[in-house]
Each structure stands twice: as structure tokens, then as C-alpha cells.
Short mmCIF file of C-alpha atoms in Angstrom, two decimals:
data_model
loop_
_atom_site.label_atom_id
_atom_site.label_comp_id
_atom_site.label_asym_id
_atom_site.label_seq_id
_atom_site.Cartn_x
_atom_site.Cartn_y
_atom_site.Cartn_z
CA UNK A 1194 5.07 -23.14 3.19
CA UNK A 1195 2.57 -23.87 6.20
CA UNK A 1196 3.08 -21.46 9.05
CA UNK A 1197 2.36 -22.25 12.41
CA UNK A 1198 0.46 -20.38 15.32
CA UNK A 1199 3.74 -19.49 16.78
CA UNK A 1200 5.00 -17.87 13.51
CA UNK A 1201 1.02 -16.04 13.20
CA UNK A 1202 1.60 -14.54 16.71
CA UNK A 1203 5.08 -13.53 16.15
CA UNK A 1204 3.84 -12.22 12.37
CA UNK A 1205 1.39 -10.21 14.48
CA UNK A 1206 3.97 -8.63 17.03
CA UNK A 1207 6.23 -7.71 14.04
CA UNK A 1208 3.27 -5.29 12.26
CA UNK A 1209 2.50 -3.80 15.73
CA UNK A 1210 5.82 -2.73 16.22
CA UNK A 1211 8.99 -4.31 14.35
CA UNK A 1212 11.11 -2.20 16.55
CA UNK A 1213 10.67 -4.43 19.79
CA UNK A 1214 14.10 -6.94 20.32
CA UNK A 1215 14.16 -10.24 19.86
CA UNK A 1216 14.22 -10.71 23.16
CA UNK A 1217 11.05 -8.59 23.89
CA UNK A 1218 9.08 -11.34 21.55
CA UNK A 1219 10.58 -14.11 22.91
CA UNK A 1220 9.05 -13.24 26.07
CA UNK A 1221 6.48 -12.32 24.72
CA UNK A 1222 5.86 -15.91 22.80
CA UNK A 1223 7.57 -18.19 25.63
CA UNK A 1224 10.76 -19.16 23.21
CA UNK A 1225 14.14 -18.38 23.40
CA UNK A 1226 15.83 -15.34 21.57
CA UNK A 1227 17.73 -17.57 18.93
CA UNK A 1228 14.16 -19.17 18.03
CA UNK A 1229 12.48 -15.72 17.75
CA UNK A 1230 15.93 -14.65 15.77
CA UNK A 1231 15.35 -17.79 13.79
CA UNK A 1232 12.17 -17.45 13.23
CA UNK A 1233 12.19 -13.99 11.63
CA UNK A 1234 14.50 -14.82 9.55
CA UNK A 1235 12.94 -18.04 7.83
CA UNK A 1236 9.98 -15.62 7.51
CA UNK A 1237 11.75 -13.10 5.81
CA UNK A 1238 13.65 -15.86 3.76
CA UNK A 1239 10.09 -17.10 2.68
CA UNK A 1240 8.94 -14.19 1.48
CA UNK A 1241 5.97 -13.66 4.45
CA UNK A 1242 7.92 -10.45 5.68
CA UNK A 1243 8.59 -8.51 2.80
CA UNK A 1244 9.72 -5.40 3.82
CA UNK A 1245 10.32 -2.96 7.36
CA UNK A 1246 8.96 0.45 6.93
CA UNK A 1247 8.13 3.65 8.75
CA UNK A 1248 4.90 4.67 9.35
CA UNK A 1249 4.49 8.75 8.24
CA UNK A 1250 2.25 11.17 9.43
CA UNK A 1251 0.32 12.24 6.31
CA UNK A 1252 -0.46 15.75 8.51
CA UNK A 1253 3.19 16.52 9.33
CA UNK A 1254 4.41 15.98 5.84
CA UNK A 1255 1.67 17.63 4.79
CA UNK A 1256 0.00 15.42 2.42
CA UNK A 1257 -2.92 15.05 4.15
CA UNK A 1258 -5.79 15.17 0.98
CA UNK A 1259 -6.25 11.61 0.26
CA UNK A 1260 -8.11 10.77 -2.82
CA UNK A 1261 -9.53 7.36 -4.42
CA UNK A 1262 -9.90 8.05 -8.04
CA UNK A 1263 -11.52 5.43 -10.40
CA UNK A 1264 -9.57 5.12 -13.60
CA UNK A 1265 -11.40 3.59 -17.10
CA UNK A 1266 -9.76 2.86 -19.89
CA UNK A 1267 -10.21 3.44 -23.82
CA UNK A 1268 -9.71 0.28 -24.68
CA UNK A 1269 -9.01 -2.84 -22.08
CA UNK A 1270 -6.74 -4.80 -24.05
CA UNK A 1271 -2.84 -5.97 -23.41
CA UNK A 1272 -1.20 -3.34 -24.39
CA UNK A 1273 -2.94 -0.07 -22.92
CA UNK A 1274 -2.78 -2.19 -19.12
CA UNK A 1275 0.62 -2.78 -19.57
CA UNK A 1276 1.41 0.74 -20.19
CA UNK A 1277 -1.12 2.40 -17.95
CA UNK A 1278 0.32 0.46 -15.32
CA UNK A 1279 3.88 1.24 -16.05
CA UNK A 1280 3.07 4.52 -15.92
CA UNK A 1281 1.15 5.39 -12.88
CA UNK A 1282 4.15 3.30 -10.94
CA UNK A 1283 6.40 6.19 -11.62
CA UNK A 1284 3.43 8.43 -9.70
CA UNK A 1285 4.86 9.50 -6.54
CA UNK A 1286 1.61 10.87 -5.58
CA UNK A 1287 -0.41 7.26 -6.03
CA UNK A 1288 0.34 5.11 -3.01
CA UNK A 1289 -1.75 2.14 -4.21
CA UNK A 1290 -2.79 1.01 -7.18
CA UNK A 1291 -5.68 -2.04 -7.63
CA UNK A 1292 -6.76 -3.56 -10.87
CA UNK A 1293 -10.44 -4.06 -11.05
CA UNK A 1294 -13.47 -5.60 -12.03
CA UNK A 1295 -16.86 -3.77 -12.61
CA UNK A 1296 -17.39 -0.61 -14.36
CA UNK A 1297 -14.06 1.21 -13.75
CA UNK A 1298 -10.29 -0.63 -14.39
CA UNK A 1299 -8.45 0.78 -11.68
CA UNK A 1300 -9.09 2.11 -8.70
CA UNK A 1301 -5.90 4.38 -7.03
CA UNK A 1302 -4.96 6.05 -4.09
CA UNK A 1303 -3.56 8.92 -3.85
CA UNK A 1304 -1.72 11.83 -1.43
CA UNK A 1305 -1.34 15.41 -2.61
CA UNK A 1306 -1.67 18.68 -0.32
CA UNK A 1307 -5.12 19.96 -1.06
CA UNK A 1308 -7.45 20.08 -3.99
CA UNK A 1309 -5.16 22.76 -5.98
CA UNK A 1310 -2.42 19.79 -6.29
CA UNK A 1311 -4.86 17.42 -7.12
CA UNK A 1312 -6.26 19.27 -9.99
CA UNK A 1313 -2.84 19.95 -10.96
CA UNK A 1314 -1.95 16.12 -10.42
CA UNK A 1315 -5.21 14.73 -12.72
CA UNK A 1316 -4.32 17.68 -15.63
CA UNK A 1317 -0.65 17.42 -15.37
CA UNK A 1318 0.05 13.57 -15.12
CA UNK A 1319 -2.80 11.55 -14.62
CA UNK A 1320 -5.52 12.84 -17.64
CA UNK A 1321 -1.95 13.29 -19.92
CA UNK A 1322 -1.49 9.84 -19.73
CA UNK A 1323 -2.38 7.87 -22.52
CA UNK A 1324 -5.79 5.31 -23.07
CA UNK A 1325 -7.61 7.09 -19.99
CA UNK A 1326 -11.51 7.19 -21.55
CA UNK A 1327 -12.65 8.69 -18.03
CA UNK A 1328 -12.00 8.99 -14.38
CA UNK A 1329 -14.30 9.14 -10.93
CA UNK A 1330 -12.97 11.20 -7.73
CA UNK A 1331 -14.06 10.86 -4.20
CA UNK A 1332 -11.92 12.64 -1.51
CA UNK A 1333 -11.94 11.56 2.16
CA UNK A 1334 -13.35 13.03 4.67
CA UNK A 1335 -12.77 11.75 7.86
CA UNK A 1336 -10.17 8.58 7.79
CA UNK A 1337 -12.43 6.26 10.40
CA UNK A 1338 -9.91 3.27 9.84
CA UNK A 1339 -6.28 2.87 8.61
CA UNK A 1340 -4.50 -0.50 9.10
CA UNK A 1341 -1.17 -1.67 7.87
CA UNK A 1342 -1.58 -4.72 9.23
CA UNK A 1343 -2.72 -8.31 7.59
CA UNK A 1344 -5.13 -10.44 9.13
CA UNK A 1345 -4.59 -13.20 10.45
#
């Protein structure tokens, strides 16, 4: 399904803040409240809005030691995906989770404390899961640019 300007701007409004009222985007957009209400829900019907979430403070929850950590496998066949990705979705600690081309499989993202819980993470769960050949780690630094938000 096509979607319009009107449904881009309102898609827009909705990952700045889904907490506004309907009537706060209709006013926002020029329409009435019932096409806003509409609207939002043909988009969720649809499948463009998936999901509403909160936003947490990685600081406050004290998970603040983000690492991206490049995953090979043994062997890239069927199989070993299939289970390497069943397993790493029961990680609470990996928020994200890509499947790659180039030298490394996967590349995944992941929130722990500090370094001690990610050494316990990668010895504990991650390294004791089965077909990893080798992994890369690079911790952040500084995070210049986090977005929730999709283009568009």
C-alpha cells in the first residue's frame, strides 16, 4: 500500500512523540480528529506502525556500556544461522541483531553495565554458544547520534 504525504507527516509526528492526542495532530496536519483517528489506525492495520514503545534512559537503568560486537561463524551454512540466531534472540543483553555481508556474519548490539558484565556476557553466553569461529569488539565512546526514527 502507497502512502500519501499526509500519512508521511502524520508517520513523522507519531515517532516524535506518540503521546500527543489526536486532536493535537489534527491541528497539527489541518484534518479533523476522526481522520487523524482514522488514519492511525489504517496505519497500524497495514503494518507501517508496528509497535508504541518507551524510550529508556540507558544511564538511569544503568546499562550504559554499549558494545557492537562482530560475530563469525564456523561454518555459514543453514543450520548453524538458524540456530545462532535462535539463540542470541533469547539475549536480553543484545538489543539488535543484523545479518551481514563481508568478513564477519553478524554484527550485534549490545547493553551491559561496564566491561566486567561484558566479559562475563561474551564467556558466559555469547563464546558458549555453539558455531562461533571468532568475534570483534568495539565499545562506544561517546554516542554522537541515536535515532529511533525512520526516514522519510
Amino acid at each position: 500500500m502507497k502512502l500519501d504525504l499526509i500519512d508521511n507527516n502524520l508517520l513523522e509526528l507519531l515517532q516524535a512523540d506518540s503521546k500527543k492526542t489526536t486532536k493535537e495532530y489534527a491541528l497539527k496536519l489541518g484534518l479533523s480528529t476522526t481522520a487523524i483517528y482514522e488514519r492511525i489506525k489504517r496505519l497500524e492495520r497495514i503494518g507501517a506502525i508496528r509497535n508504541y514503545v518507551a524510550l529508556v534512559d540507558k544511564a538511569i537503568v544503568n546499562r550504559n556500556f554499549t558494545v557492537f560486537c562482530h560475530v563469525k561463524l564456523v561454518q555459514h551454512v543453514k543450520e548453524n544461522i538458524a540456530q545462532f540466531e535462535a539463540q542470541v534472540m533469547r539475549l536480553q543483553e543484545v538489543v539488535e541483531c543484523h545479518h551481514l555481508s563481508g568478513d564477519y556474519d553478524y554484527l550485534l548490539k549490545i547493553h551491559v553495565q561496564d566491561m566486567e558484565a561484558y566479559r562475563n556476557f561474551m564467556v558466559n553466553k555469547l563464546t558458549a554458544m555453539n558455531h562461533i569461529g571468532s568475534t570483534q569488539s568495539s565499545f562506544t565512546i561517546k554516542e554522537v547520534k541515536h535515532s529511533t526514527a525512520i526516514p522519510l
